[in-house]
């Protein structure tokens, strides 16, 4: 008997953890942190409903925190199996997990120093050492080849184009085939490759981040340039909270395009994120995972001035000259971008520009919904800057692209499980799958078990 149980990423876009069990063996597909709403973040501190040392292996579809960020804690709690991913995902995960551990240590230290935490002392969920230890359990798997997993299962990975190294996971186990989409990227993206089709499956687990929305097909470079130039014309700075892996590099590419076409001539661009700097280097190293030539990749990544030290970052916040600052995190939940927001969000001349999905409960979602003030570093900061969004820059497939990926299966699966989406998005995709494909689809609840 094979069972599926979502320990996270069900009914929400965050905390993806999907448990497959057969007999005494268990595989976990993704191992993400909960982000956003406080009641979700608190789940990071709750023990998993299964002992970490009872999990035989983790399959990692990609390295974003909502899919990989709980791994150091899982290892700290006793997990000792392999963490299987693509080579690029392994490299990206090393950046993201170490950075996550560092930020958690710094946030805890800052909270203790300033005294605004309810806990005494405030502690990190894990630290840098835990992240480094977790990396020792990674095992890379080649694309398009079957590899063995504990308990008699086999795995095949295929590109999904979401970020560097992102892959879908086809797992054959106990006479059944189950395919996890991971996060699906866009079709026709100028940087990342198209999501690869999967021929068949008995069961499909698909993300639904934009299950109820279609992306604007306007030229993203032109729209980006218009916002930056409008802001600069009033003497303002454009601050772009961006995911350090994926969106930051796409933004550099579009900004390079704009400058190649004679726009933004006197507007400097700064990339203030050590992790984004390293991720840009990885993009050019893993050339097989994207469309850019080596020369174009190097030129695009060099369009920005890289801000490497804390002192340089502080000087950037103090600089009132019109400019573009790209900084992590993408949902304004932590990192250097918070200091830039404190400096620039209070002035109507400036713009805060979001370029990716903003989960409920994040500062990014609050600002997009019109919040007049946001809480940072224990104080409320007024929002007077222009707040804009470019949804066409999203790295997630929209509803039509999710359906396009599903149409690549040659036969109907027995059931489709819809995860990684807020309730309205997941339900909209479920209805569309039933209406257009006639397939049996369900939106699981967290911890709900299904026999496959």
PDB file of C-alpha atoms in Angstrom, residues 27-319:
ATOM      1  CA  UNK A  27      10.043   9.377   1.352  1.00  0.00           C
ATOM      2  CA  UNK A  28       9.592  13.119   1.805  1.00  0.00           C
ATOM      3  CA  UNK A  29       9.207  15.254  -1.323  1.00  0.00           C
ATOM      4  CA  UNK A  30      10.400  18.757  -0.430  1.00  0.00           C
ATOM      5  CA  UNK A  31      11.064  20.018   3.070  1.00  0.00           C
ATOM      6  CA  UNK A  32      10.158  23.683   3.182  1.00  0.00           C
ATOM      7  CA  UNK A  33       9.780  26.417   5.757  1.00  0.00           C
ATOM      8  CA  UNK A  34       6.406  27.977   6.462  1.00  0.00           C
ATOM      9  CA  UNK A  35       6.476  31.708   5.718  1.00  0.00           C
ATOM     10  CA  UNK A  36       3.999  34.560   5.868  1.00  0.00           C
ATOM     11  CA  UNK A  37       1.139  34.479   8.368  1.00  0.00           C
ATOM     12  CA  UNK A  38       2.138  34.087  11.998  1.00  0.00           C
ATOM     13  CA  UNK A  39       0.037  30.945  12.496  1.00  0.00           C
ATOM     14  CA  UNK A  40       1.923  29.383   9.583  1.00  0.00           C
ATOM     15  CA  UNK A  41       5.374  30.464  10.770  1.00  0.00           C
ATOM     16  CA  UNK A  42       4.656  29.021  14.200  1.00  0.00           C
ATOM     17  CA  UNK A  43       4.342  25.592  12.580  1.00  0.00           C
ATOM     18  CA  UNK A  44       8.092  25.657  11.905  1.00  0.00           C
ATOM     19  CA  UNK A  45       8.568  25.238  15.651  1.00  0.00           C
ATOM     20  CA  UNK A  46       6.051  22.417  16.059  1.00  0.00           C
ATOM     21  CA  UNK A  47       7.400  18.846  15.831  1.00  0.00           C
ATOM     22  CA  UNK A  48       6.610  16.986  12.631  1.00  0.00           C
ATOM     23  CA  UNK A  49       3.958  14.262  12.968  1.00  0.00           C
ATOM     24  CA  UNK A  50       6.680  11.754  12.049  1.00  0.00           C
ATOM     25  CA  UNK A  51      10.090  11.224  13.595  1.00  0.00           C
ATOM     26  CA  UNK A  52      12.866  12.651  11.428  1.00  0.00           C
ATOM     27  CA  UNK A  53      14.906   9.449  11.699  1.00  0.00           C
ATOM     28  CA  UNK A  54      11.950   7.457  10.294  1.00  0.00           C
ATOM     29  CA  UNK A  55      12.238   9.244   6.931  1.00  0.00           C
ATOM     30  CA  UNK A  56      14.420   7.258   4.503  1.00  0.00           C
ATOM     31  CA  UNK A  57      15.128  10.020   1.960  1.00  0.00           C
ATOM     32  CA  UNK A  58      14.156  13.507   0.860  1.00  0.00           C
ATOM     33  CA  UNK A  59      13.586  14.389  -2.805  1.00  0.00           C
ATOM     34  CA  UNK A  60      14.097  18.116  -3.354  1.00  0.00           C
ATOM     35  CA  UNK A  61      12.407  19.665  -6.409  1.00  0.00           C
ATOM     36  CA  UNK A  62      14.169  23.026  -6.029  1.00  0.00           C
ATOM     37  CA  UNK A  63      15.966  25.162  -3.499  1.00  0.00           C
ATOM     38  CA  UNK A  64      13.579  27.995  -2.599  1.00  0.00           C
ATOM     39  CA  UNK A  65      13.075  28.272   1.169  1.00  0.00           C
ATOM     40  CA  UNK A  66       9.427  27.199   1.039  1.00  0.00           C
ATOM     41  CA  UNK A  67      10.659  23.887  -0.407  1.00  0.00           C
ATOM     42  CA  UNK A  68      14.094  23.432   1.186  1.00  0.00           C
ATOM     43  CA  UNK A  69      14.282  25.674   4.252  1.00  0.00           C
ATOM     44  CA  UNK A  70      13.349  23.075   6.887  1.00  0.00           C
ATOM     45  CA  UNK A  71      16.125  20.651   5.876  1.00  0.00           C
ATOM     46  CA  UNK A  72      18.690  21.846   8.477  1.00  0.00           C
ATOM     47  CA  UNK A  73      16.122  21.396  11.222  1.00  0.00           C
ATOM     48  CA  UNK A  74      15.180  17.931   9.891  1.00  0.00           C
ATOM     49  CA  UNK A  75      18.830  16.860  10.012  1.00  0.00           C
ATOM     50  CA  UNK A  76      19.261  18.437  13.434  1.00  0.00           C
ATOM     51  CA  UNK A  77      16.273  16.382  14.627  1.00  0.00           C
ATOM     52  CA  UNK A  78      17.800  13.086  13.472  1.00  0.00           C
ATOM     53  CA  UNK A  79      17.292  12.621   9.727  1.00  0.00           C
ATOM     54  CA  UNK A  80      20.202  10.667   8.257  1.00  0.00           C
ATOM     55  CA  UNK A  81      19.078   9.648   4.765  1.00  0.00           C
ATOM     56  CA  UNK A  82      20.054  11.116   1.378  1.00  0.00           C
ATOM     57  CA  UNK A  83      18.682  14.430   0.098  1.00  0.00           C
ATOM     58  CA  UNK A  84      18.337  13.873  -3.643  1.00  0.00           C
ATOM     59  CA  UNK A  85      18.278  16.784  -6.118  1.00  0.00           C
ATOM     60  CA  UNK A  86      19.764  18.066  -9.349  1.00  0.00           C
ATOM     61  CA  UNK A  87      23.323  19.351  -9.208  1.00  0.00           C
ATOM     62  CA  UNK A  88      22.230  22.960  -9.681  1.00  0.00           C
ATOM     63  CA  UNK A  89      19.628  22.646  -6.924  1.00  0.00           C
ATOM     64  CA  UNK A  90      22.307  21.340  -4.586  1.00  0.00           C
ATOM     65  CA  UNK A  91      24.509  24.373  -5.358  1.00  0.00           C
ATOM     66  CA  UNK A  92      21.644  26.831  -4.934  1.00  0.00           C
ATOM     67  CA  UNK A  93      20.476  25.138  -1.721  1.00  0.00           C
ATOM     68  CA  UNK A  94      23.902  25.642  -0.193  1.00  0.00           C
ATOM     69  CA  UNK A  95      23.565  29.396  -0.734  1.00  0.00           C
ATOM     70  CA  UNK A  96      19.986  29.597   0.479  1.00  0.00           C
ATOM     71  CA  UNK A  97      20.283  27.379   3.552  1.00  0.00           C
ATOM     72  CA  UNK A  98      23.475  28.995   4.835  1.00  0.00           C
ATOM     73  CA  UNK A  99      21.947  32.418   4.288  1.00  0.00           C
ATOM     74  CA  UNK A 100      18.768  31.329   6.082  1.00  0.00           C
ATOM     75  CA  UNK A 101      20.767  30.082   9.056  1.00  0.00           C
ATOM     76  CA  UNK A 102      22.799  33.299   9.137  1.00  0.00           C
ATOM     77  CA  UNK A 103      19.688  35.517   8.987  1.00  0.00           C
ATOM     78  CA  UNK A 104      17.979  33.545  11.734  1.00  0.00           C
ATOM     79  CA  UNK A 105      21.016  33.891  13.972  1.00  0.00           C
ATOM     80  CA  UNK A 106      21.218  37.626  13.262  1.00  0.00           C
ATOM     81  CA  UNK A 107      17.467  38.166  13.743  1.00  0.00           C
ATOM     82  CA  UNK A 108      17.588  36.375  17.094  1.00  0.00           C
ATOM     83  CA  UNK A 109      20.640  38.377  18.173  1.00  0.00           C
ATOM     84  CA  UNK A 110      19.005  41.651  17.103  1.00  0.00           C
ATOM     85  CA  UNK A 111      15.753  40.794  18.886  1.00  0.00           C
ATOM     86  CA  UNK A 112      17.656  40.002  22.074  1.00  0.00           C
ATOM     87  CA  UNK A 113      19.699  43.195  21.825  1.00  0.00           C
ATOM     88  CA  UNK A 114      16.674  45.403  21.185  1.00  0.00           C
ATOM     89  CA  UNK A 115      14.365  43.494  23.508  1.00  0.00           C
ATOM     90  CA  UNK A 116      11.355  43.260  21.182  1.00  0.00           C
ATOM     91  CA  UNK A 117      10.971  39.470  21.218  1.00  0.00           C
ATOM     92  CA  UNK A 118       8.390  37.844  23.491  1.00  0.00           C
ATOM     93  CA  UNK A 119      10.884  35.008  24.073  1.00  0.00           C
ATOM     94  CA  UNK A 120      13.851  35.334  26.391  1.00  0.00           C
ATOM     95  CA  UNK A 121      16.200  34.588  24.905  1.00  0.00           C
ATOM     96  CA  UNK A 122      15.047  34.586  21.264  1.00  0.00           C
ATOM     97  CA  UNK A 123      16.565  31.567  19.495  1.00  0.00           C
ATOM     98  CA  UNK A 124      16.998  30.715  15.807  1.00  0.00           C
ATOM     99  CA  UNK A 125      15.200  27.690  14.377  1.00  0.00           C
ATOM    100  CA  UNK A 126      18.667  26.650  13.183  1.00  0.00           C
ATOM    101  CA  UNK A 127      21.981  28.275  12.437  1.00  0.00           C
ATOM    102  CA  UNK A 128      24.753  28.282   9.855  1.00  0.00           C
ATOM    103  CA  UNK A 129      26.404  25.181  11.316  1.00  0.00           C
ATOM    104  CA  UNK A 130      23.130  23.257  10.995  1.00  0.00           C
ATOM    105  CA  UNK A 131      22.838  24.322   7.357  1.00  0.00           C
ATOM    106  CA  UNK A 132      26.405  23.240   6.623  1.00  0.00           C
ATOM    107  CA  UNK A 133      25.751  19.873   8.267  1.00  0.00           C
ATOM    108  CA  UNK A 134      22.607  19.362   6.175  1.00  0.00           C
ATOM    109  CA  UNK A 135      24.591  19.870   2.963  1.00  0.00           C
ATOM    110  CA  UNK A 136      26.633  16.743   3.705  1.00  0.00           C
ATOM    111  CA  UNK A 137      23.514  14.619   3.092  1.00  0.00           C
ATOM    112  CA  UNK A 138      22.911  15.850  -0.467  1.00  0.00           C
ATOM    113  CA  UNK A 139      23.189  13.359  -3.339  1.00  0.00           C
ATOM    114  CA  UNK A 140      22.817  14.695  -6.879  1.00  0.00           C
ATOM    115  CA  UNK A 141      20.839  12.855  -9.560  1.00  0.00           C
ATOM    116  CA  UNK A 142      21.141  13.323 -13.339  1.00  0.00           C
ATOM    117  CA  UNK A 143      18.147  14.533 -15.290  1.00  0.00           C
ATOM    118  CA  UNK A 144      16.086  12.102 -17.396  1.00  0.00           C
ATOM    119  CA  UNK A 145      17.581   8.999 -15.793  1.00  0.00           C
ATOM    120  CA  UNK A 146      16.067   6.587 -13.295  1.00  0.00           C
ATOM    121  CA  UNK A 147      17.871   6.542  -9.958  1.00  0.00           C
ATOM    122  CA  UNK A 148      17.173   4.257  -7.009  1.00  0.00           C
ATOM    123  CA  UNK A 149      15.706   5.477  -3.735  1.00  0.00           C
ATOM    124  CA  UNK A 150      15.469   3.612  -0.415  1.00  0.00           C
ATOM    125  CA  UNK A 151      12.640   1.111  -0.097  1.00  0.00           C
ATOM    126  CA  UNK A 152      12.643   0.068  -3.739  1.00  0.00           C
ATOM    127  CA  UNK A 153      11.433   3.345  -5.284  1.00  0.00           C
ATOM    128  CA  UNK A 154      12.918   4.945  -8.404  1.00  0.00           C
ATOM    129  CA  UNK A 155      13.125   8.637  -9.270  1.00  0.00           C
ATOM    130  CA  UNK A 156      13.356  10.563 -12.529  1.00  0.00           C
ATOM    131  CA  UNK A 157      13.850  14.346 -12.607  1.00  0.00           C
ATOM    132  CA  UNK A 158      12.858  16.701 -15.443  1.00  0.00           C
ATOM    133  CA  UNK A 159      13.383  20.459 -15.748  1.00  0.00           C
ATOM    134  CA  UNK A 160      10.534  22.781 -14.823  1.00  0.00           C
ATOM    135  CA  UNK A 161      12.198  26.128 -15.602  1.00  0.00           C
ATOM    136  CA  UNK A 162      11.112  27.778 -12.348  1.00  0.00           C
ATOM    137  CA  UNK A 163      14.612  28.591 -11.079  1.00  0.00           C
ATOM    138  CA  UNK A 164      18.070  27.189 -11.638  1.00  0.00           C
ATOM    139  CA  UNK A 165      17.975  23.414 -11.058  1.00  0.00           C
ATOM    140  CA  UNK A 166      14.204  23.177 -10.547  1.00  0.00           C
ATOM    141  CA  UNK A 167      12.732  19.822 -11.522  1.00  0.00           C
ATOM    142  CA  UNK A 168       9.595  17.749 -11.393  1.00  0.00           C
ATOM    143  CA  UNK A 169       9.902  14.394  -9.622  1.00  0.00           C
ATOM    144  CA  UNK A 170       8.507  11.175 -11.092  1.00  0.00           C
ATOM    145  CA  UNK A 171       8.539   8.471  -8.420  1.00  0.00           C
ATOM    146  CA  UNK A 172       7.739   4.858  -9.237  1.00  0.00           C
ATOM    147  CA  UNK A 173       7.002   2.849  -6.127  1.00  0.00           C
ATOM    148  CA  UNK A 174       4.862  -0.110  -5.089  1.00  0.00           C
ATOM    149  CA  UNK A 175       3.525  -0.526  -8.618  1.00  0.00           C
ATOM    150  CA  UNK A 176       2.384   3.086  -8.946  1.00  0.00           C
ATOM    151  CA  UNK A 177       3.741   6.210 -10.591  1.00  0.00           C
ATOM    152  CA  UNK A 178       3.294   9.555  -8.865  1.00  0.00           C
ATOM    153  CA  UNK A 179       4.571  12.830 -10.338  1.00  0.00           C
ATOM    154  CA  UNK A 180       5.248  15.948  -8.281  1.00  0.00           C
ATOM    155  CA  UNK A 181       5.338  19.119 -10.373  1.00  0.00           C
ATOM    156  CA  UNK A 182       7.389  21.095  -7.874  1.00  0.00           C
ATOM    157  CA  UNK A 183       7.049  24.737  -8.920  1.00  0.00           C
ATOM    158  CA  UNK A 184       6.446  25.155 -12.638  1.00  0.00           C
ATOM    159  CA  UNK A 185       8.079  27.987 -14.554  1.00  0.00           C
ATOM    160  CA  UNK A 186       6.864  30.000 -17.522  1.00  0.00           C
ATOM    161  CA  UNK A 187       6.679  29.008 -21.177  1.00  0.00           C
ATOM    162  CA  UNK A 188       8.714  31.230 -23.466  1.00  0.00           C
ATOM    163  CA  UNK A 189      10.693  32.867 -20.661  1.00  0.00           C
ATOM    164  CA  UNK A 190      13.751  34.605 -22.140  1.00  0.00           C
ATOM    165  CA  UNK A 191      16.075  33.265 -19.435  1.00  0.00           C
ATOM    166  CA  UNK A 192      14.773  29.920 -18.167  1.00  0.00           C
ATOM    167  CA  UNK A 193      13.831  26.864 -20.248  1.00  0.00           C
ATOM    168  CA  UNK A 194      10.233  25.676 -20.696  1.00  0.00           C
ATOM    169  CA  UNK A 195       8.824  23.119 -18.244  1.00  0.00           C
ATOM    170  CA  UNK A 196       9.436  19.652 -19.679  1.00  0.00           C
ATOM    171  CA  UNK A 197       6.408  17.395 -20.228  1.00  0.00           C
ATOM    172  CA  UNK A 198       5.925  14.129 -18.361  1.00  0.00           C
ATOM    173  CA  UNK A 199       4.387  11.285 -20.407  1.00  0.00           C
ATOM    174  CA  UNK A 200       2.263   9.488 -17.837  1.00  0.00           C
ATOM    175  CA  UNK A 201       1.393   9.038 -14.181  1.00  0.00           C
ATOM    176  CA  UNK A 202      -1.134   7.281 -12.002  1.00  0.00           C
ATOM    177  CA  UNK A 203      -1.211  10.298  -9.679  1.00  0.00           C
ATOM    178  CA  UNK A 204      -0.127  13.928 -10.100  1.00  0.00           C
ATOM    179  CA  UNK A 205       0.672  16.443  -7.358  1.00  0.00           C
ATOM    180  CA  UNK A 206       0.614  19.920  -8.906  1.00  0.00           C
ATOM    181  CA  UNK A 207       1.264  23.405  -7.561  1.00  0.00           C
ATOM    182  CA  UNK A 208      -1.471  26.062  -7.880  1.00  0.00           C
ATOM    183  CA  UNK A 209       0.187  29.362  -6.899  1.00  0.00           C
ATOM    184  CA  UNK A 210      -1.556  31.158  -9.766  1.00  0.00           C
ATOM    185  CA  UNK A 211      -4.331  28.621 -10.276  1.00  0.00           C
ATOM    186  CA  UNK A 212      -6.919  31.378 -10.557  1.00  0.00           C
ATOM    187  CA  UNK A 213      -4.921  34.032 -12.434  1.00  0.00           C
ATOM    188  CA  UNK A 214      -3.456  34.790 -15.849  1.00  0.00           C
ATOM    189  CA  UNK A 215      -0.267  36.799 -16.188  1.00  0.00           C
ATOM    190  CA  UNK A 216      -0.199  40.020 -18.169  1.00  0.00           C
ATOM    191  CA  UNK A 217       1.571  39.432 -21.486  1.00  0.00           C
ATOM    192  CA  UNK A 218       2.930  42.971 -21.738  1.00  0.00           C
ATOM    193  CA  UNK A 219       6.653  43.332 -22.384  1.00  0.00           C
ATOM    194  CA  UNK A 220       8.219  43.051 -18.900  1.00  0.00           C
ATOM    195  CA  UNK A 221      11.333  45.014 -19.850  1.00  0.00           C
ATOM    196  CA  UNK A 222       9.282  47.947 -21.165  1.00  0.00           C
ATOM    197  CA  UNK A 223       7.008  47.978 -18.105  1.00  0.00           C
ATOM    198  CA  UNK A 224      10.034  47.813 -15.794  1.00  0.00           C
ATOM    199  CA  UNK A 225      11.718  50.676 -17.628  1.00  0.00           C
ATOM    200  CA  UNK A 226       8.595  52.838 -17.491  1.00  0.00           C
ATOM    201  CA  UNK A 227       8.316  52.516 -13.702  1.00  0.00           C
ATOM    202  CA  UNK A 228      12.007  53.195 -13.085  1.00  0.00           C
ATOM    203  CA  UNK A 229      12.070  56.230 -15.390  1.00  0.00           C
ATOM    204  CA  UNK A 230       8.858  57.638 -13.883  1.00  0.00           C
ATOM    205  CA  UNK A 231      10.364  57.302 -10.411  1.00  0.00           C
ATOM    206  CA  UNK A 232      13.689  58.824 -11.412  1.00  0.00           C
ATOM    207  CA  UNK A 233      11.930  61.787 -13.053  1.00  0.00           C
ATOM    208  CA  UNK A 234      10.630  62.855  -9.653  1.00  0.00           C
ATOM    209  CA  UNK A 235      14.040  62.330  -8.052  1.00  0.00           C
ATOM    210  CA  UNK A 236      13.233  58.967  -6.532  1.00  0.00           C
ATOM    211  CA  UNK A 237      14.820  55.558  -6.063  1.00  0.00           C
ATOM    212  CA  UNK A 238      13.206  52.274  -7.144  1.00  0.00           C
ATOM    213  CA  UNK A 239      13.624  49.541  -4.527  1.00  0.00           C
ATOM    214  CA  UNK A 240      12.890  46.048  -5.845  1.00  0.00           C
ATOM    215  CA  UNK A 241      12.545  43.289  -3.233  1.00  0.00           C
ATOM    216  CA  UNK A 242      13.537  40.233  -5.257  1.00  0.00           C
ATOM    217  CA  UNK A 243      14.105  36.570  -4.658  1.00  0.00           C
ATOM    218  CA  UNK A 244      17.880  36.258  -4.693  1.00  0.00           C
ATOM    219  CA  UNK A 245      17.739  33.159  -6.897  1.00  0.00           C
ATOM    220  CA  UNK A 246      15.806  33.502 -10.126  1.00  0.00           C
ATOM    221  CA  UNK A 247      14.040  36.864 -10.039  1.00  0.00           C
ATOM    222  CA  UNK A 248      17.174  38.871  -9.281  1.00  0.00           C
ATOM    223  CA  UNK A 249      18.937  37.392 -12.322  1.00  0.00           C
ATOM    224  CA  UNK A 250      15.882  37.888 -14.560  1.00  0.00           C
ATOM    225  CA  UNK A 251      15.713  41.523 -13.469  1.00  0.00           C
ATOM    226  CA  UNK A 252      19.384  42.000 -14.323  1.00  0.00           C
ATOM    227  CA  UNK A 253      18.702  40.559 -17.776  1.00  0.00           C
ATOM    228  CA  UNK A 254      15.785  42.958 -18.409  1.00  0.00           C
ATOM    229  CA  UNK A 255      17.758  45.934 -17.094  1.00  0.00           C
ATOM    230  CA  UNK A 256      20.646  44.970 -19.373  1.00  0.00           C
ATOM    231  CA  UNK A 257      18.193  44.855 -22.289  1.00  0.00           C
ATOM    232  CA  UNK A 258      16.906  48.322 -21.414  1.00  0.00           C
ATOM    233  CA  UNK A 259      20.406  49.790 -21.248  1.00  0.00           C
ATOM    234  CA  UNK A 260      21.320  48.078 -24.533  1.00  0.00           C
ATOM    235  CA  UNK A 261      18.339  49.879 -26.072  1.00  0.00           C
ATOM    236  CA  UNK A 262      19.467  53.251 -24.768  1.00  0.00           C
ATOM    237  CA  UNK A 263      17.180  53.522 -21.735  1.00  0.00           C
ATOM    238  CA  UNK A 264      18.118  54.144 -18.078  1.00  0.00           C
ATOM    239  CA  UNK A 265      21.351  55.794 -19.240  1.00  0.00           C
ATOM    240  CA  UNK A 266      21.995  57.832 -16.085  1.00  0.00           C
ATOM    241  CA  UNK A 267      20.256  55.541 -13.615  1.00  0.00           C
ATOM    242  CA  UNK A 268      22.694  53.244 -11.790  1.00  0.00           C
ATOM    243  CA  UNK A 269      21.644  49.736 -10.785  1.00  0.00           C
ATOM    244  CA  UNK A 270      22.772  48.101  -7.558  1.00  0.00           C
ATOM    245  CA  UNK A 271      22.429  44.480  -6.499  1.00  0.00           C
ATOM    246  CA  UNK A 272      22.535  44.413  -2.698  1.00  0.00           C
ATOM    247  CA  UNK A 273      22.334  40.755  -1.747  1.00  0.00           C
ATOM    248  CA  UNK A 274      25.359  38.556  -1.140  1.00  0.00           C
ATOM    249  CA  UNK A 275      23.274  35.505  -2.007  1.00  0.00           C
ATOM    250  CA  UNK A 276      22.009  37.056  -5.263  1.00  0.00           C
ATOM    251  CA  UNK A 277      25.598  37.849  -6.170  1.00  0.00           C
ATOM    252  CA  UNK A 278      26.577  34.215  -5.712  1.00  0.00           C
ATOM    253  CA  UNK A 279      23.432  33.024  -7.495  1.00  0.00           C
ATOM    254  CA  UNK A 280      24.325  35.150 -10.509  1.00  0.00           C
ATOM    255  CA  UNK A 281      27.687  33.385 -10.646  1.00  0.00           C
ATOM    256  CA  UNK A 282      25.888  30.029 -10.473  1.00  0.00           C
ATOM    257  CA  UNK A 283      23.605  31.019 -13.363  1.00  0.00           C
ATOM    258  CA  UNK A 284      26.590  31.477 -15.644  1.00  0.00           C
ATOM    259  CA  UNK A 285      28.176  28.260 -14.374  1.00  0.00           C
ATOM    260  CA  UNK A 286      25.088  26.080 -14.976  1.00  0.00           C
ATOM    261  CA  UNK A 287      24.595  27.147 -18.598  1.00  0.00           C
ATOM    262  CA  UNK A 288      22.685  23.964 -19.457  1.00  0.00           C
ATOM    263  CA  UNK A 289      19.775  25.040 -17.239  1.00  0.00           C
ATOM    264  CA  UNK A 290      18.871  28.264 -19.080  1.00  0.00           C
ATOM    265  CA  UNK A 291      18.728  29.890 -22.512  1.00  0.00           C
ATOM    266  CA  UNK A 292      21.424  32.559 -22.189  1.00  0.00           C
ATOM    267  CA  UNK A 293      24.750  32.262 -23.973  1.00  0.00           C
ATOM    268  CA  UNK A 294      27.866  32.577 -21.864  1.00  0.00           C
ATOM    269  CA  UNK A 295      28.511  36.069 -23.205  1.00  0.00           C
ATOM    270  CA  UNK A 296      24.967  37.333 -22.653  1.00  0.00           C
ATOM    271  CA  UNK A 297      24.875  35.848 -19.161  1.00  0.00           C
ATOM    272  CA  UNK A 298      28.093  37.608 -18.198  1.00  0.00           C
ATOM    273  CA  UNK A 299      26.986  40.945 -19.662  1.00  0.00           C
ATOM    274  CA  UNK A 300      23.548  40.810 -18.036  1.00  0.00           C
ATOM    275  CA  UNK A 301      24.972  39.964 -14.626  1.00  0.00           C
ATOM    276  CA  UNK A 302      27.487  42.814 -14.941  1.00  0.00           C
ATOM    277  CA  UNK A 303      24.812  45.479 -15.530  1.00  0.00           C
ATOM    278  CA  UNK A 304      24.666  46.108 -11.774  1.00  0.00           C
ATOM    279  CA  UNK A 305      27.148  47.312  -9.202  1.00  0.00           C
ATOM    280  CA  UNK A 306      27.428  44.588  -6.580  1.00  0.00           C
ATOM    281  CA  UNK A 307      27.129  45.780  -2.983  1.00  0.00           C
ATOM    282  CA  UNK A 308      29.197  43.400  -0.898  1.00  0.00           C
ATOM    283  CA  UNK A 309      29.680  44.847   2.576  1.00  0.00           C
ATOM    284  CA  UNK A 310      27.313  46.086   5.261  1.00  0.00           C
ATOM    285  CA  UNK A 311      28.949  49.507   5.175  1.00  0.00           C
ATOM    286  CA  UNK A 312      28.404  49.735   1.406  1.00  0.00           C
ATOM    287  CA  UNK A 313      24.759  48.762   1.929  1.00  0.00           C
ATOM    288  CA  UNK A 314      24.292  51.471   4.570  1.00  0.00           C
ATOM    289  CA  UNK A 315      25.879  54.043   2.256  1.00  0.00           C
ATOM    290  CA  UNK A 316      23.449  52.993  -0.473  1.00  0.00           C
ATOM    291  CA  UNK A 317      20.475  53.634   1.818  1.00  0.00           C
ATOM    292  CA  UNK A 318      21.868  57.058   2.646  1.00  0.00           C
ATOM    293  CA  UNK A 319      22.377  57.971  -1.032  1.00  0.00           C
TER     294      UNK A 319
END
